[in-house]
PDB file of C-alpha atoms in Angstrom:
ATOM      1  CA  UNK B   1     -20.846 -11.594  -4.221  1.00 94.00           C
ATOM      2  CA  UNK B   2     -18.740 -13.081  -1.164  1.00 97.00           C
ATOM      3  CA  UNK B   3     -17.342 -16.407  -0.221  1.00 97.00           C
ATOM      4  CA  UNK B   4     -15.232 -16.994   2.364  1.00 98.00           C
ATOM      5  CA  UNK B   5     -13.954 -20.661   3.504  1.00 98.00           C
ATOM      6  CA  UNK B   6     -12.501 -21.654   6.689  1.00 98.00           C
ATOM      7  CA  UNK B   7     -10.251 -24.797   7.565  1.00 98.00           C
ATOM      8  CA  UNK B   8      -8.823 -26.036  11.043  1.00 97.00           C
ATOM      9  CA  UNK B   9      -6.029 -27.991  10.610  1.00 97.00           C
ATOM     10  CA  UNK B  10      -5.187 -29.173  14.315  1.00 96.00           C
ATOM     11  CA  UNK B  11      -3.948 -25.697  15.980  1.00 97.00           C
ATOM     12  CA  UNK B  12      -3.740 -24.073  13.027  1.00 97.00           C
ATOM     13  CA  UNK B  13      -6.743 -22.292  11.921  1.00 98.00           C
ATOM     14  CA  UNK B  14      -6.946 -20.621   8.226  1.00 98.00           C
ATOM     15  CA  UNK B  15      -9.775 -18.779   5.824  1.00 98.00           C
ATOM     16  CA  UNK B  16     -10.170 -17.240   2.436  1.00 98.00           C
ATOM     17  CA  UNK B  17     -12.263 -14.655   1.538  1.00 98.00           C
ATOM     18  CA  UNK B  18     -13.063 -13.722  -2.322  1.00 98.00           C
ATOM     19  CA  UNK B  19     -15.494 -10.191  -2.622  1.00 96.00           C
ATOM     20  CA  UNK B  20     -16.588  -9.365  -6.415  1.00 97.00           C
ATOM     21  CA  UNK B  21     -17.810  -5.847  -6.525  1.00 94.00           C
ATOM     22  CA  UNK B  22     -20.246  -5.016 -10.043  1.00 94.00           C
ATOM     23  CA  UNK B  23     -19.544  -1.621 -11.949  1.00 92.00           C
ATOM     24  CA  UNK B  24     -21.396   1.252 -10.296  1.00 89.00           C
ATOM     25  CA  UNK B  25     -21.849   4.819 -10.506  1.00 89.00           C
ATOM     26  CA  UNK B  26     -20.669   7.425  -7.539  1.00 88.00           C
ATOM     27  CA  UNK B  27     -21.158  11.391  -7.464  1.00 84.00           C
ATOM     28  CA  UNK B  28     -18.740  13.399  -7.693  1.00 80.00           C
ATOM     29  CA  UNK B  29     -19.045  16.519  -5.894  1.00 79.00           C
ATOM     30  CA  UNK B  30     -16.215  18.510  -7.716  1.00 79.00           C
ATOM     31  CA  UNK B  31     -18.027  18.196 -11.370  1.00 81.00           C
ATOM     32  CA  UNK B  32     -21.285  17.813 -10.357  1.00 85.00           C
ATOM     33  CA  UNK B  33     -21.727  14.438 -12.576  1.00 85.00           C
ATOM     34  CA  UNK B  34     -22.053  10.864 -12.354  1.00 88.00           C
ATOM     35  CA  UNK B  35     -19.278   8.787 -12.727  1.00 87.00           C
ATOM     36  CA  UNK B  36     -18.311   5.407 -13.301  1.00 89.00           C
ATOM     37  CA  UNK B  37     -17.110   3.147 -11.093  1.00 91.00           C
ATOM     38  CA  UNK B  38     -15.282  -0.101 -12.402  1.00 92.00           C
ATOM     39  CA  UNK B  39     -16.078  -3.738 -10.565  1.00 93.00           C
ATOM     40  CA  UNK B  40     -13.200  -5.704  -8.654  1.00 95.00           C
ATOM     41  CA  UNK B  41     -12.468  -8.547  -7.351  1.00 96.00           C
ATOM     42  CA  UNK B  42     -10.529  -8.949  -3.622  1.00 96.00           C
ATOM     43  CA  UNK B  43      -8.992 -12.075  -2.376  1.00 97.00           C
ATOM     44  CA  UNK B  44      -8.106 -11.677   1.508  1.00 98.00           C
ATOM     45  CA  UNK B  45      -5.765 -14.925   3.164  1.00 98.00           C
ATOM     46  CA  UNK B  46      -5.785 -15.384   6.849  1.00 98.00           C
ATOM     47  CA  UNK B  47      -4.838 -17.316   9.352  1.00 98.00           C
ATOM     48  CA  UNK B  48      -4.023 -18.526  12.944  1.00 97.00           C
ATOM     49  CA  UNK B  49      -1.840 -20.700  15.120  1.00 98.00           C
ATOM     50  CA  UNK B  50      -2.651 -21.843  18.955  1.00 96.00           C
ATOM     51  CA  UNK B  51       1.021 -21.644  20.189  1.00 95.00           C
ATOM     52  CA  UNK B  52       0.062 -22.774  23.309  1.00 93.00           C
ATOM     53  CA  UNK B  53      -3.303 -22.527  25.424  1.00 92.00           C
ATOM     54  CA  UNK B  54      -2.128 -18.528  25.946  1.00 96.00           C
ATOM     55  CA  UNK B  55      -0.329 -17.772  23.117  1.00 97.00           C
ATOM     56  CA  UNK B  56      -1.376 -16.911  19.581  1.00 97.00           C
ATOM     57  CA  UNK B  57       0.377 -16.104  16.697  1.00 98.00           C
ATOM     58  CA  UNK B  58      -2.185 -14.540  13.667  1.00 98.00           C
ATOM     59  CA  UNK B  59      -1.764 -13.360   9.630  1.00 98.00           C
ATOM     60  CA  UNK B  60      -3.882 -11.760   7.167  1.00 98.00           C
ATOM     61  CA  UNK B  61      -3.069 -10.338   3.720  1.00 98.00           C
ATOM     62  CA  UNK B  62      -5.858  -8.320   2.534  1.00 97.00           C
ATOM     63  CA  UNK B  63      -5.922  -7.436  -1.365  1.00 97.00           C
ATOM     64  CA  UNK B  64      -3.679 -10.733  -2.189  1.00 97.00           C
ATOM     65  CA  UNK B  65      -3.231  -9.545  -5.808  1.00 95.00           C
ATOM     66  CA  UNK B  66      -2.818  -6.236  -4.993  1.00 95.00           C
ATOM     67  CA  UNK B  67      -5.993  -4.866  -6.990  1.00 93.00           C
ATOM     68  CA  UNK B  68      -6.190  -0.925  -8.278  1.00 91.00           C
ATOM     69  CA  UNK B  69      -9.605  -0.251  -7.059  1.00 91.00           C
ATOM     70  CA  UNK B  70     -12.034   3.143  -6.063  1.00 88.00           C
ATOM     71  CA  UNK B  71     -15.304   2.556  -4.072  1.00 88.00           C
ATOM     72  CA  UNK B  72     -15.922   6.269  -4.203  1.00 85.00           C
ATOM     73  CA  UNK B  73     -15.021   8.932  -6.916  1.00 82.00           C
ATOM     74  CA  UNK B  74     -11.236  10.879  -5.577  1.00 79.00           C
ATOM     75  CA  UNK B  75     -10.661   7.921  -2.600  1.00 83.00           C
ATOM     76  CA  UNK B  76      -8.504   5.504  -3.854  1.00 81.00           C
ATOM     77  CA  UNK B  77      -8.604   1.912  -1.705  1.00 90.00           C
ATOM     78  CA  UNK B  78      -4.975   0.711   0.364  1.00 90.00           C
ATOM     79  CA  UNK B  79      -3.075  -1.908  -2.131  1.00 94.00           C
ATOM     80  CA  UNK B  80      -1.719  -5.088  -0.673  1.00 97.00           C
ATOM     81  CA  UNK B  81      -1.750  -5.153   3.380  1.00 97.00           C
ATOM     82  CA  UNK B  82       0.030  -7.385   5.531  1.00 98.00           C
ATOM     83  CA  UNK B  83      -1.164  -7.608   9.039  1.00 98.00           C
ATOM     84  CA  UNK B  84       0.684 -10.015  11.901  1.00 98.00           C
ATOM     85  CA  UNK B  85      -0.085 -10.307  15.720  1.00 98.00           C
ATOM     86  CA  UNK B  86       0.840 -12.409  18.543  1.00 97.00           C
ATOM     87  CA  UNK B  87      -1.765 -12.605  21.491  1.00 97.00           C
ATOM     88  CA  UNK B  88      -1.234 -13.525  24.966  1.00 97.00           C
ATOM     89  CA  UNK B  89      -4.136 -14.290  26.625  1.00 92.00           C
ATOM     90  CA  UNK B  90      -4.137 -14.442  30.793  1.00 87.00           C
TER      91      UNK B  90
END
């Protein structure tokens, strides 16, 4: 399940995103078995900011909570990320 929300507020532009990933089952190659994988939930913030009609300044923490999570047996998933950019447009 997904949802994701977006809001402008003048030159600032921001979102939310929410995932919720079920329990599943991956192989894995080194027992030769099936093995469960737990659900999760992800909560991912972002934003913008129109400095000027070039400039703009951007943000986005992915994994908010900072969520323990597998998607595939033996490859464990990056914690919390924070991302920031500036782009100058010409």
């Amino acid at each position: 399940i997904n949802f994701s929300a977006n809001k402008q507020f003048g030159k600032l532009n921001t979102a939310i995103d929410l995932s919720r990933v079920s329990t599943t089952n991956d192989y894995n190659w080194s027992t030769y078995q099936s093995e469960p994988l737990a659900g999760y939930t992800l909560l991912n913030l972002s934003g913008n900011y129109q400095l000027d009609k070039d400039i703009t300044i951007s943000g986005k923490i992915n994994n908010l909570t900072d969520k323990n999570y597998t998607r595939a047996v033996g490859y464990n998933q990056a914690g919390r990320t924070i991302s920031l950019g500036i782009t100058h447009s010409f």
